[in-house]
Amino acid sequence: MGSEWSSPEEREPLLQPPPPTLPQQYPPHGQSRRTAVGPQAAPRGQVLRPVGPPRLSPVPGRVYGRRWLVLLLFSLLGFVQGLVWNTWGPIQNSARQAFAFSSLDIALLVFWGPIGFVPCFAFMWLMDKKGLRVTVLLISSLMVVGAGLRCVPVSDQETRKWLIHGGQLLNGLAGPTVTSAAPLLSTTWFSPDERATATAIASLIGYLGGACAFLVGPLVVPGPNGTSTVLPGSSPEHIKDRIEAVLYAEFGIVALIFSAALAYFPSRPPFPPSVAAASQRLSYRRSFCRLLSNPRFLLIALAYAIPLGVFSGWSGVLDWILTPTHISQVDAGWIGFWSIVGGCVVGIALARFADFIRGMLKLILLLLLSGATLSSIWFTLTCLTTVIHLPLTTATLYASCILLGVFLNSSVPIFFELFVETVYPVPEGITCGVVTFLSNMFMGILLFFLTFYHDEFSWFNWCLPGSCLLSLLLIVCFRESYDRLYLDVIVSV
């Protein structure tokens, strides 16, 4: 979006021109026109203007039906990126047997996601300077190449392993854009009363892709212990064939979406949909200076990054974590699936509610993080059967994990909208890119320690309630503001 989103000729029609004249006003008795104070003083015969700048109401910008197609293409891209990233976690037991993966390999395959955020500042710059189309085509091409590398049929097991790792890394490089560009897309294409909804759809569909990996992987790929409910047989060759079928299918989907984006994905509409969309933004360098010098932004950024980073790392190896509790690969997949699906449904519903009831984002976050804290405590205490004798059943694990996913995942679009409102006129892509980088940094730190301490999971489970409680306290201390919304409702000239 950057500092040159639109030209002055495009911005001017969004503002109603001030009344050219007002009825002639006369000075008080005993005061001449020449001694009248302020803008009301004027020579005889000239009309007088009101004191101070007039308040203007914005004229609604134009919205286009094609905005839903753009939203669909971007959402599908995020869906497939999440699907490819979470390919291996739900089927880690099968992958160990088919490809001789070690515990380090499984953790590293998930770890490539946060590693892909290391060059995220380059993608922020590209999005700010070149727009959405160039950035989307670049990341989708990386995803196509990455998905293709995982399908290269080489006989050498070690070479095949590194091709899979390389493919996961290229897919991870697309993460910064698909997770942070949703508010930019919603501001660029949607009117103010649809922005939160569009942000929720674009940001949460990527999580839905990760959820489908929990479903598709365990159901299509038989487990080594024969737990698959779809396909019988658990020989290493049969498992490997089924995994390769999943890899080929994912490559085909990525290639299809890339072709669609290449055919049609404009950076912005011909005419901006709102005053905020048309307004000029800070430059790339000034944006970072504004973000790093804003304590309110840093406060809420940590409130987002810590629990979401911990939860993303935890859900990526959920099958691994639940193995000591004797939960099968299929059950772990269903738990992860419903937790993310529930979060997507509730998140979109809450975002739609936020579009109608404006100025309530902090209250919504307080409620969501309170629920996440209670759910994570419930799950952690349930797993500590040797300390606290809570019933450890599939039903309790389902309920606690699903509720945790619902509360945390549904908070993502609410956080994004509050970020943008807090630091406007910093470009949306830069703002959300910074916070998603922080989130993945915490996720990477967690997975790094998990790589070396993968035999004991109690410390990992306690990270969940601790991070949620810390985030809740930070939100309580946060003072909200709605600068972008104010610009759309009342404009001063």
GROMACS .gro file of C-alpha atoms in nm:
model
  493
    1MET     CA    1   0.000   0.000   0.000
    2GLY     CA    2   0.277   0.235   0.099
    3SER     CA    3   0.284   0.610   0.078
    4GLU     CA    4   0.152   0.624  -0.281
    5TRP     CA    5  -0.155   0.401  -0.263
    6SER     CA    6  -0.367   0.642  -0.463
    7SER     CA    7  -0.333   0.973  -0.637
    8PRO     CA    8  -0.485   1.299  -0.513
    9GLU     CA    9  -0.738   1.277  -0.796
   10GLU     CA   10  -0.862   0.946  -0.653
   11ARG     CA   11  -0.869   1.068  -0.294
   12GLU     CA   12  -1.052   1.396  -0.345
   13PRO     CA   13  -1.389   1.253  -0.457
   14LEU     CA   14  -1.413   1.061  -0.129
   15LEU     CA   15  -1.449   1.386   0.065
   16GLN     CA   16  -1.754   1.600   0.040
   17PRO     CA   17  -1.645   1.952  -0.051
   18PRO     CA   18  -1.709   2.211   0.223
   19PRO     CA   19  -2.000   2.448   0.176
   20PRO     CA   20  -1.869   2.725  -0.048
   21THR     CA   21  -2.038   3.003   0.148
   22LEU     CA   22  -2.229   3.060   0.466
   23PRO     CA   23  -2.490   3.326   0.541
   24GLN     CA   24  -2.334   3.662   0.605
   25GLN     CA   25  -2.253   3.711   0.972
   26TYR     CA   26  -2.237   4.052   1.134
   27PRO     CA   27  -2.014   4.152   1.424
   28PRO     CA   28  -2.163   4.233   1.763
   29HIS     CA   29  -2.308   4.578   1.823
   30GLY     CA   30  -2.037   4.834   1.863
   31GLN     CA   31  -1.768   4.637   1.678
   32SER     CA   32  -1.676   4.719   1.322
   33ARG     CA   33  -1.609   4.464   1.053
   34ARG     CA   34  -1.252   4.577   1.040
   35THR     CA   35  -1.197   4.489   1.409
   36ALA     CA   36  -1.382   4.158   1.408
   37VAL     CA   37  -1.155   3.875   1.519
   38GLY     CA   38  -1.066   3.564   1.319
   39PRO     CA   39  -1.192   3.432   0.991
   40GLN     CA   40  -1.526   3.611   1.035
   41ALA     CA   41  -1.363   3.949   0.977
   42ALA     CA   42  -1.414   4.047   0.615
   43PRO     CA   43  -1.468   4.358   0.405
   44ARG     CA   44  -1.818   4.470   0.334
   45GLY     CA   45  -1.991   4.277   0.061
   46GLN     CA   46  -1.789   3.954   0.106
   47VAL     CA   47  -1.940   3.640   0.258
   48LEU     CA   48  -1.796   3.518   0.586
   49ARG     CA   49  -1.676   3.164   0.662
   50PRO     CA   50  -1.712   2.985   0.996
   51VAL     CA   51  -1.436   2.998   1.255
   52GLY     CA   52  -1.212   2.692   1.250
   53PRO     CA   53  -1.195   2.404   1.002
   54PRO     CA   54  -1.526   2.252   0.899
   55ARG     CA   55  -1.611   1.891   0.985
   56LEU     CA   56  -1.678   1.678   0.682
   57SER     CA   57  -1.850   1.344   0.643
   58PRO     CA   58  -1.691   1.093   0.408
   59VAL     CA   59  -1.866   0.984   0.096
   60PRO     CA   60  -1.872   0.603   0.070
   61GLY     CA   61  -1.612   0.481  -0.175
   62ARG     CA   62  -1.693   0.242  -0.452
   63VAL     CA   63  -1.675  -0.133  -0.391
   64TYR     CA   64  -1.655  -0.393  -0.666
   65GLY     CA   65  -1.806  -0.739  -0.685
   66ARG     CA   66  -1.469  -0.876  -0.790
   67ARG     CA   67  -1.343  -0.813  -0.436
   68TRP     CA   68  -1.488  -1.151  -0.336
   69LEU     CA   69  -1.291  -1.326  -0.609
   70VAL     CA   70  -0.971  -1.159  -0.491
   71LEU     CA   71  -1.051  -1.261  -0.134
   72LEU     CA   72  -1.122  -1.618  -0.246
   73LEU     CA   73  -0.792  -1.652  -0.433
   74PHE     CA   74  -0.591  -1.513  -0.144
   75SER     CA   75  -0.775  -1.730   0.107
   76LEU     CA   76  -0.716  -2.044  -0.099
   77LEU     CA   77  -0.347  -1.958  -0.118
   78GLY     CA   78  -0.334  -1.932   0.261
   79PHE     CA   79  -0.532  -2.257   0.289
   80VAL     CA   80  -0.283  -2.454   0.080
   81GLN     CA   81   0.016  -2.296   0.253
   82GLY     CA   82  -0.119  -2.412   0.590
   83LEU     CA   83  -0.201  -2.754   0.447
   84VAL     CA   84   0.150  -2.807   0.312
   85TRP     CA   85   0.314  -2.676   0.629
   86ASN     CA   86   0.119  -2.916   0.852
   87THR     CA   87   0.160  -3.221   0.629
   88TRP     CA   88   0.400  -3.410   0.852
   89GLY     CA   89   0.295  -3.340   1.210
   90PRO     CA   90  -0.033  -3.539   1.203
   91ILE     CA   91   0.135  -3.840   1.035
   92GLN     CA   92   0.470  -3.827   1.209
   93ASN     CA   93   0.454  -4.193   1.319
   94SER     CA   94   0.389  -4.307   0.961
   95ALA     CA   95   0.659  -4.075   0.821
   96ARG     CA   96   0.915  -4.220   1.059
   97GLN     CA   97   0.855  -4.567   0.921
   98ALA     CA   98   0.820  -4.472   0.553
   99PHE     CA   99   1.109  -4.224   0.519
  100ALA     CA  100   1.319  -4.317   0.823
  101PHE     CA  101   1.257  -3.973   0.974
  102SER     CA  102   1.402  -3.912   1.317
  103SER     CA  103   1.252  -3.699   1.595
  104LEU     CA  104   1.481  -3.420   1.478
  105ASP     CA  105   1.344  -3.449   1.124
  106ILE     CA  106   0.983  -3.425   1.242
  107ALA     CA  107   1.055  -3.120   1.456
  108LEU     CA  108   1.256  -2.958   1.176
  109LEU     CA  109   0.980  -3.011   0.919
  110VAL     CA  110   0.749  -2.808   1.142
  111PHE     CA  111   1.033  -2.570   1.228
  112TRP     CA  112   1.073  -2.461   0.864
  113GLY     CA  113   0.751  -2.262   0.904
  114PRO     CA  114   0.890  -2.010   1.154
  115ILE     CA  115   1.231  -2.018   0.982
  116GLY     CA  116   1.054  -1.892   0.670
  117PHE     CA  117   0.978  -1.569   0.858
  118VAL     CA  118   1.346  -1.474   0.883
  119PRO     CA  119   1.336  -1.282   0.549
  120CYS     CA  120   0.985  -1.151   0.619
  121PHE     CA  121   1.102  -0.788   0.615
  122ALA     CA  122   1.195  -0.827   0.250
  123PHE     CA  123   0.842  -0.945   0.175
  124MET     CA  124   0.701  -0.650   0.372
  125TRP     CA  125   0.907  -0.413   0.160
  126LEU     CA  126   0.792  -0.585  -0.159
  127MET     CA  127   0.429  -0.568  -0.052
  128ASP     CA  128   0.463  -0.201   0.042
  129LYS     CA  129   0.640  -0.095  -0.278
  130LYS     CA  130   0.505  -0.331  -0.545
  131GLY     CA  131   0.161  -0.417  -0.416
  132LEU     CA  132  -0.027  -0.738  -0.358
  133ARG     CA  133  -0.015  -0.885  -0.707
  134VAL     CA  134   0.365  -0.901  -0.739
  135THR     CA  135   0.399  -1.036  -0.385
  136VAL     CA  136   0.127  -1.299  -0.426
  137LEU     CA  137   0.272  -1.423  -0.755
  138LEU     CA  138   0.618  -1.451  -0.599
  139ILE     CA  139   0.509  -1.648  -0.293
  140SER     CA  140   0.277  -1.873  -0.494
  141SER     CA  141   0.564  -1.958  -0.730
  142LEU     CA  142   0.779  -2.046  -0.426
  143MET     CA  143   0.501  -2.271  -0.305
  144VAL     CA  144   0.476  -2.444  -0.642
  145VAL     CA  145   0.850  -2.513  -0.651
  146GLY     CA  146   0.849  -2.627  -0.289
  147ALA     CA  147   0.558  -2.865  -0.338
  148GLY     CA  148   0.726  -3.000  -0.651
  149LEU     CA  149   1.055  -3.069  -0.470
  150ARG     CA  150   0.874  -3.292  -0.223
  151CYS     CA  151   0.747  -3.505  -0.511
  152VAL     CA  152   1.081  -3.567  -0.688
  153PRO     CA  153   1.110  -3.949  -0.712
  154VAL     CA  154   1.469  -4.025  -0.614
  155SER     CA  155   1.572  -4.364  -0.484
  156ASP     CA  156   1.831  -4.240  -0.238
  157GLN     CA  157   1.660  -4.201   0.099
  158GLU     CA  158   1.889  -3.927   0.225
  159THR     CA  159   1.851  -3.718  -0.093
  160ARG     CA  160   1.473  -3.757  -0.080
  161LYS     CA  161   1.474  -3.643   0.280
  162TRP     CA  162   1.660  -3.321   0.199
  163LEU     CA  163   1.434  -3.250  -0.099
  164ILE     CA  164   1.137  -3.272   0.136
  165HIS     CA  165   1.309  -3.038   0.380
  166GLY     CA  166   1.384  -2.793   0.099
  167GLY     CA  167   1.024  -2.800  -0.017
  168GLN     CA  168   0.901  -2.728   0.334
  169LEU     CA  169   1.140  -2.431   0.359
  170LEU     CA  170   1.016  -2.277   0.033
  171ASN     CA  171   0.660  -2.320   0.149
  172GLY     CA  172   0.754  -2.154   0.479
  173LEU     CA  173   0.883  -1.850   0.290
  174ALA     CA  174   0.524  -1.784   0.179
  175GLY     CA  175   0.411  -1.767   0.542
  176PRO     CA  176   0.489  -1.397   0.606
  177THR     CA  177   0.256  -1.283   0.328
  178VAL     CA  178  -0.037  -1.522   0.371
  179THR     CA  179  -0.051  -1.459   0.746
  180SER     CA  180   0.000  -1.082   0.751
  181ALA     CA  181  -0.151  -0.942   0.431
  182ALA     CA  182  -0.515  -1.001   0.526
  183PRO     CA  183  -0.574  -0.650   0.675
  184LEU     CA  184  -0.406  -0.493   0.372
  185LEU     CA  185  -0.636  -0.681   0.138
  186SER     CA  186  -0.947  -0.598   0.340
  187THR     CA  187  -0.860  -0.226   0.358
  188THR     CA  188  -0.773  -0.213  -0.012
  189TRP     CA  189  -1.087  -0.384  -0.140
  190PHE     CA  190  -1.362  -0.368   0.124
  191SER     CA  191  -1.575  -0.096   0.278
  192PRO     CA  192  -1.538  -0.012   0.650
  193ASP     CA  193  -1.840  -0.221   0.749
  194GLU     CA  194  -1.688  -0.531   0.583
  195ARG     CA  195  -1.321  -0.497   0.677
  196ALA     CA  196  -1.313  -0.710   0.991
  197THR     CA  197  -1.509  -0.986   0.817
  198ALA     CA  198  -1.274  -0.988   0.519
  199THR     CA  199  -0.971  -0.988   0.750
  200ALA     CA  200  -1.113  -1.285   0.940
  201ILE     CA  201  -1.180  -1.486   0.625
  202ALA     CA  202  -0.840  -1.415   0.468
  203SER     CA  203  -0.641  -1.482   0.786
  204LEU     CA  204  -0.831  -1.781   0.926
  205ILE     CA  205  -0.863  -1.987   0.607
  206GLY     CA  206  -0.490  -2.053   0.636
  207TYR     CA  207  -0.553  -2.209   0.975
  208LEU     CA  208  -0.826  -2.416   0.816
  209GLY     CA  209  -0.565  -2.559   0.578
  210GLY     CA  210  -0.363  -2.674   0.878
  211ALA     CA  211  -0.681  -2.827   1.020
  212CYS     CA  212  -0.746  -3.023   0.701
  213ALA     CA  213  -0.396  -3.166   0.731
  214PHE     CA  214  -0.503  -3.310   1.065
  215LEU     CA  215  -0.795  -3.472   0.886
  216VAL     CA  216  -0.652  -3.576   0.548
  217GLY     CA  217  -0.318  -3.710   0.666
  218PRO     CA  218  -0.429  -3.964   0.927
  219LEU     CA  219  -0.730  -4.077   0.723
  220VAL     CA  220  -0.544  -4.128   0.395
  221VAL     CA  221  -0.213  -4.249   0.538
  222PRO     CA  222  -0.241  -4.566   0.750
  223GLY     CA  223  -0.059  -4.558   1.080
  224PRO     CA  224   0.217  -4.808   1.158
  225ASN     CA  225  -0.005  -4.966   1.420
  226GLY     CA  226  -0.299  -5.008   1.180
  227THR     CA  227  -0.512  -4.731   1.331
  228SER     CA  228  -0.629  -4.591   0.998
  229THR     CA  229  -1.007  -4.608   0.955
  230VAL     CA  230  -0.990  -4.576   0.577
  231LEU     CA  231  -0.712  -4.792   0.437
  232PRO     CA  232  -0.596  -5.126   0.578
  233GLY     CA  233  -0.236  -5.235   0.582
  234SER     CA  234   0.065  -5.077   0.743
  235SER     CA  235   0.373  -5.197   0.557
  236PRO     CA  236   0.641  -4.931   0.504
  237GLU     CA  237   0.602  -4.940   0.125
  238HIS     CA  238   0.226  -4.904   0.142
  239ILE     CA  239   0.256  -4.613   0.387
  240LYS     CA  240   0.512  -4.447   0.162
  241ASP     CA  241   0.284  -4.479  -0.141
  242ARG     CA  242  -0.004  -4.316   0.044
  243ILE     CA  243   0.217  -4.029   0.167
  244GLU     CA  244   0.340  -3.969  -0.187
  245ALA     CA  245  -0.021  -3.959  -0.308
  246VAL     CA  246  -0.089  -3.680  -0.059
  247LEU     CA  247   0.223  -3.493  -0.175
  248TYR     CA  248   0.120  -3.516  -0.543
  249ALA     CA  249  -0.233  -3.398  -0.462
  250GLU     CA  250  -0.102  -3.096  -0.271
  251PHE     CA  251   0.131  -3.009  -0.559
  252GLY     CA  252  -0.160  -3.015  -0.802
  253ILE     CA  253  -0.371  -2.785  -0.584
  254VAL     CA  254  -0.085  -2.535  -0.541
  255ALA     CA  255  -0.020  -2.529  -0.915
  256LEU     CA  256  -0.389  -2.468  -0.988
  257ILE     CA  257  -0.412  -2.174  -0.747
  258PHE     CA  258  -0.092  -2.023  -0.887
  259SER     CA  259  -0.238  -2.041  -1.237
  260ALA     CA  260  -0.556  -1.868  -1.122
  261ALA     CA  261  -0.362  -1.589  -0.948
  262LEU     CA  262  -0.143  -1.545  -1.256
  263ALA     CA  263  -0.455  -1.507  -1.469
  264TYR     CA  264  -0.628  -1.256  -1.239
  265PHE     CA  265  -0.516  -1.100  -0.912
  266PRO     CA  266  -0.501  -0.717  -0.926
  267SER     CA  267  -0.318  -0.524  -0.658
  268ARG     CA  268  -0.605  -0.282  -0.595
  269PRO     CA  269  -0.940  -0.173  -0.738
  270PRO     CA  270  -0.971   0.117  -0.983
  271PHE     CA  271  -1.130   0.334  -0.715
  272PRO     CA  272  -1.065   0.308  -0.336
  273PRO     CA  273  -1.351   0.183  -0.117
  274SER     CA  274  -1.299   0.422   0.176
  275VAL     CA  275  -1.114   0.731   0.293
  276ALA     CA  276  -0.868   0.517   0.493
  277ALA     CA  277  -0.792   0.309   0.185
  278ALA     CA  278  -0.724   0.620  -0.021
  279SER     CA  279  -0.513   0.802   0.236
  280GLN     CA  280  -0.138   0.823   0.214
  281ARG     CA  281   0.071   0.600   0.443
  282LEU     CA  282   0.408   0.631   0.608
  283SER     CA  283   0.719   0.522   0.425
  284TYR     CA  284   0.883   0.186   0.491
  285ARG     CA  285   1.154   0.331   0.717
  286ARG     CA  286   0.925   0.569   0.905
  287SER     CA  287   0.679   0.286   0.964
  288PHE     CA  288   0.932   0.083   1.158
  289CYS     CA  289   1.037   0.388   1.356
  290ARG     CA  290   0.673   0.452   1.444
  291LEU     CA  291   0.613   0.091   1.547
  292LEU     CA  292   0.925   0.053   1.759
  293SER     CA  293   0.865   0.383   1.937
  294ASN     CA  294   0.500   0.310   2.019
  295PRO     CA  295   0.475   0.137   2.361
  296ARG     CA  296   0.106   0.062   2.312
  297PHE     CA  297   0.181  -0.128   1.993
  298LEU     CA  298   0.466  -0.322   2.156
  299LEU     CA  299   0.235  -0.415   2.442
  300ILE     CA  300  -0.038  -0.557   2.224
  301ALA     CA  301   0.213  -0.715   1.986
  302LEU     CA  302   0.352  -0.924   2.272
  303ALA     CA  303  -0.004  -1.006   2.382
  304TYR     CA  304  -0.060  -1.154   2.037
  305ALA     CA  305   0.278  -1.309   1.961
  306ILE     CA  306   0.339  -1.506   2.280
  307PRO     CA  307   0.020  -1.719   2.305
  308LEU     CA  308  -0.027  -1.760   1.929
  309GLY     CA  309   0.337  -1.858   1.882
  310VAL     CA  310   0.320  -2.114   2.161
  311PHE     CA  311  -0.010  -2.252   2.035
  312SER     CA  312   0.111  -2.283   1.675
  313GLY     CA  313   0.418  -2.479   1.783
  314TRP     CA  314   0.210  -2.694   2.015
  315SER     CA  315  -0.055  -2.777   1.754
  316GLY     CA  316   0.213  -2.856   1.492
  317VAL     CA  317   0.334  -3.151   1.701
  318LEU     CA  318   0.001  -3.236   1.868
  319ASP     CA  319   0.019  -3.600   1.761
  320TRP     CA  320   0.364  -3.623   1.916
  321ILE     CA  321   0.246  -3.465   2.242
  322LEU     CA  322  -0.060  -3.691   2.275
  323THR     CA  323   0.132  -4.013   2.203
  324PRO     CA  324   0.224  -4.068   2.574
  325THR     CA  325  -0.145  -4.047   2.664
  326HIS     CA  326  -0.217  -4.339   2.426
  327ILE     CA  327  -0.423  -4.125   2.187
  328SER     CA  328  -0.410  -4.268   1.837
  329GLN     CA  329  -0.288  -4.079   1.533
  330VAL     CA  330  -0.644  -4.054   1.398
  331ASP     CA  331  -0.786  -3.922   1.727
  332ALA     CA  332  -0.509  -3.664   1.752
  333GLY     CA  333  -0.589  -3.557   1.397
  334TRP     CA  334  -0.957  -3.510   1.476
  335ILE     CA  335  -0.873  -3.310   1.788
  336GLY     CA  336  -0.651  -3.073   1.590
  337PHE     CA  337  -0.907  -3.050   1.309
  338TRP     CA  338  -1.203  -2.950   1.522
  339SER     CA  339  -1.004  -2.707   1.736
  340ILE     CA  340  -0.900  -2.509   1.428
  341VAL     CA  341  -1.235  -2.537   1.249
  342GLY     CA  342  -1.414  -2.414   1.560
  343GLY     CA  343  -1.174  -2.121   1.581
  344CYS     CA  344  -1.234  -2.029   1.218
  345VAL     CA  345  -1.613  -2.036   1.251
  346VAL     CA  346  -1.620  -1.838   1.576
  347GLY     CA  347  -1.354  -1.596   1.450
  348ILE     CA  348  -1.549  -1.506   1.137
  349ALA     CA  349  -1.870  -1.469   1.339
  350LEU     CA  350  -1.699  -1.241   1.593
  351ALA     CA  351  -1.542  -1.034   1.316
  352ARG     CA  352  -1.882  -0.986   1.156
  353PHE     CA  353  -2.016  -0.881   1.495
  354ALA     CA  354  -1.724  -0.637   1.533
  355ASP     CA  355  -1.817  -0.480   1.198
  356PHE     CA  356  -2.158  -0.392   1.339
  357ILE     CA  357  -2.053  -0.305   1.697
  358ARG     CA  358  -1.745  -0.090   1.651
  359GLY     CA  359  -1.505   0.007   1.926
  360MET     CA  360  -1.538  -0.322   2.118
  361LEU     CA  361  -1.223  -0.504   2.006
  362LYS     CA  362  -1.050  -0.495   2.345
  363LEU     CA  363  -1.353  -0.638   2.524
  364ILE     CA  364  -1.379  -0.920   2.271
  365LEU     CA  365  -1.010  -1.005   2.320
  366LEU     CA  366  -1.047  -1.008   2.698
  367LEU     CA  367  -1.328  -1.261   2.675
  368LEU     CA  368  -1.141  -1.481   2.426
  369LEU     CA  369  -0.815  -1.484   2.621
  370SER     CA  370  -0.995  -1.559   2.947
  371GLY     CA  371  -1.151  -1.864   2.783
  372ALA     CA  372  -0.815  -1.968   2.637
  373THR     CA  373  -0.647  -1.946   2.977
  374LEU     CA  374  -0.910  -2.166   3.145
  375SER     CA  375  -0.907  -2.420   2.859
  376SER     CA  376  -0.528  -2.451   2.857
  377ILE     CA  377  -0.520  -2.501   3.234
  378TRP     CA  378  -0.782  -2.774   3.199
  379PHE     CA  379  -0.580  -2.954   2.929
  380THR     CA  380  -0.252  -2.929   3.119
  381LEU     CA  381  -0.397  -3.059   3.445
  382THR     CA  382  -0.570  -3.341   3.261
  383CYS     CA  383  -0.237  -3.462   3.122
  384LEU     CA  384  -0.078  -3.459   3.470
  385THR     CA  385  -0.245  -3.781   3.581
  386THR     CA  386   0.033  -3.857   3.830
  387VAL     CA  387  -0.020  -3.529   4.015
  388ILE     CA  388  -0.385  -3.432   3.978
  389HIS     CA  389  -0.638  -3.705   3.920
  390LEU     CA  390  -0.858  -3.543   3.660
  391PRO     CA  391  -1.026  -3.788   3.423
  392LEU     CA  392  -0.801  -3.851   3.122
  393THR     CA  393  -1.041  -3.954   2.847
  394THR     CA  394  -1.075  -3.886   2.479
  395ALA     CA  395  -1.377  -3.667   2.557
  396THR     CA  396  -1.187  -3.442   2.800
  397LEU     CA  397  -0.893  -3.407   2.561
  398TYR     CA  398  -1.130  -3.328   2.276
  399ALA     CA  399  -1.315  -3.065   2.480
  400SER     CA  400  -1.009  -2.888   2.624
  401CYS     CA  401  -0.812  -2.883   2.295
  402ILE     CA  402  -1.108  -2.773   2.086
  403LEU     CA  403  -1.200  -2.493   2.324
  404LEU     CA  404  -0.838  -2.377   2.335
  405GLY     CA  405  -0.821  -2.367   1.956
  406VAL     CA  406  -1.154  -2.187   1.930
  407PHE     CA  407  -1.056  -1.911   2.171
  408LEU     CA  408  -0.704  -1.852   2.037
  409ASN     CA  409  -0.765  -1.890   1.663
  410SER     CA  410  -1.073  -1.669   1.670
  411SER     CA  411  -0.870  -1.391   1.833
  412VAL     CA  412  -0.636  -1.355   1.532
  413PRO     CA  413  -0.850  -1.125   1.311
  414ILE     CA  414  -0.957  -0.920   1.614
  415PHE     CA  415  -0.591  -0.866   1.702
  416PHE     CA  416  -0.511  -0.771   1.341
  417GLU     CA  417  -0.783  -0.509   1.326
  418LEU     CA  418  -0.675  -0.362   1.659
  419PHE     CA  419  -0.313  -0.346   1.542
  420VAL     CA  420  -0.407  -0.147   1.235
  421GLU     CA  421  -0.635   0.087   1.428
  422THR     CA  422  -0.365   0.152   1.689
  423VAL     CA  423  -0.077   0.250   1.458
  424TYR     CA  424  -0.257   0.399   1.156
  425PRO     CA  425  -0.122   0.539   0.913
  426VAL     CA  426   0.145   0.268   0.921
  427PRO     CA  427   0.074   0.034   0.624
  428GLU     CA  428  -0.125  -0.274   0.720
  429GLY     CA  429   0.120  -0.519   0.566
  430ILE     CA  430   0.411  -0.384   0.769
  431THR     CA  431   0.214  -0.372   1.094
  432CYS     CA  432   0.084  -0.727   1.077
  433GLY     CA  433   0.410  -0.853   0.928
  434VAL     CA  434   0.599  -0.741   1.238
  435VAL     CA  435   0.358  -0.909   1.479
  436THR     CA  436   0.347  -1.235   1.284
  437PHE     CA  437   0.728  -1.230   1.278
  438LEU     CA  438   0.727  -1.201   1.657
  439SER     CA  439   0.473  -1.482   1.684
  440ASN     CA  440   0.681  -1.714   1.470
  441MET     CA  441   0.992  -1.616   1.663
  442PHE     CA  442   0.830  -1.744   1.983
  443MET     CA  443   0.712  -2.052   1.796
  444GLY     CA  444   1.065  -2.113   1.668
  445ILE     CA  445   1.217  -2.077   2.015
  446LEU     CA  446   0.967  -2.327   2.151
  447LEU     CA  447   1.031  -2.580   1.874
  448PHE     CA  448   1.405  -2.532   1.919
  449PHE     CA  449   1.384  -2.640   2.281
  450LEU     CA  450   1.144  -2.919   2.184
  451THR     CA  451   1.411  -3.056   1.949
  452PHE     CA  452   1.640  -3.119   2.246
  453TYR     CA  453   1.382  -3.195   2.514
  454HIS     CA  454   1.139  -3.411   2.319
  455ASP     CA  455   1.122  -3.691   2.577
  456GLU     CA  456   0.941  -3.479   2.835
  457PHE     CA  457   0.627  -3.283   2.746
  458SER     CA  458   0.507  -3.149   3.081
  459TRP     CA  459   0.708  -2.827   3.037
  460PHE     CA  460   0.561  -2.781   2.689
  461ASN     CA  461   0.204  -2.814   2.813
  462TRP     CA  462   0.261  -2.561   3.091
  463CYS     CA  463   0.372  -2.306   2.833
  464LEU     CA  464   0.012  -2.285   2.710
  465PRO     CA  465  -0.163  -2.151   3.024
  466GLY     CA  466   0.137  -1.934   3.111
  467SER     CA  467   0.136  -1.760   2.773
  468CYS     CA  468  -0.243  -1.713   2.772
  469LEU     CA  469  -0.242  -1.564   3.121
  470LEU     CA  470   0.040  -1.326   3.033
  471SER     CA  471  -0.144  -1.214   2.720
  472LEU     CA  472  -0.460  -1.153   2.922
  473LEU     CA  473  -0.273  -0.928   3.164
  474LEU     CA  474  -0.116  -0.732   2.878
  475ILE     CA  475  -0.456  -0.673   2.717
  476VAL     CA  476  -0.594  -0.545   3.048
  477CYS     CA  477  -0.316  -0.282   3.053
  478PHE     CA  478  -0.368  -0.183   2.689
  479ARG     CA  479  -0.543   0.146   2.605
  480GLU     CA  480  -0.732   0.105   2.280
  481SER     CA  481  -0.781   0.367   2.007
  482TYR     CA  482  -0.943   0.363   1.662
  483ASP     CA  483  -0.756   0.609   1.442
  484ARG     CA  484  -0.844   0.449   1.107
  485LEU     CA  485  -1.211   0.417   1.197
  486TYR     CA  486  -1.220   0.782   1.304
  487LEU     CA  487  -1.085   0.884   0.966
  488ASP     CA  488  -1.362   0.694   0.791
  489VAL     CA  489  -1.638   0.835   1.010
  490ILE     CA  490  -1.529   1.201   1.046
  491VAL     CA  491  -1.261   1.375   0.844
  492SER     CA  492  -1.110   1.710   0.928
  493VAL     CA  493  -0.976   1.932   0.651
   0.00000   0.00000   0.00000
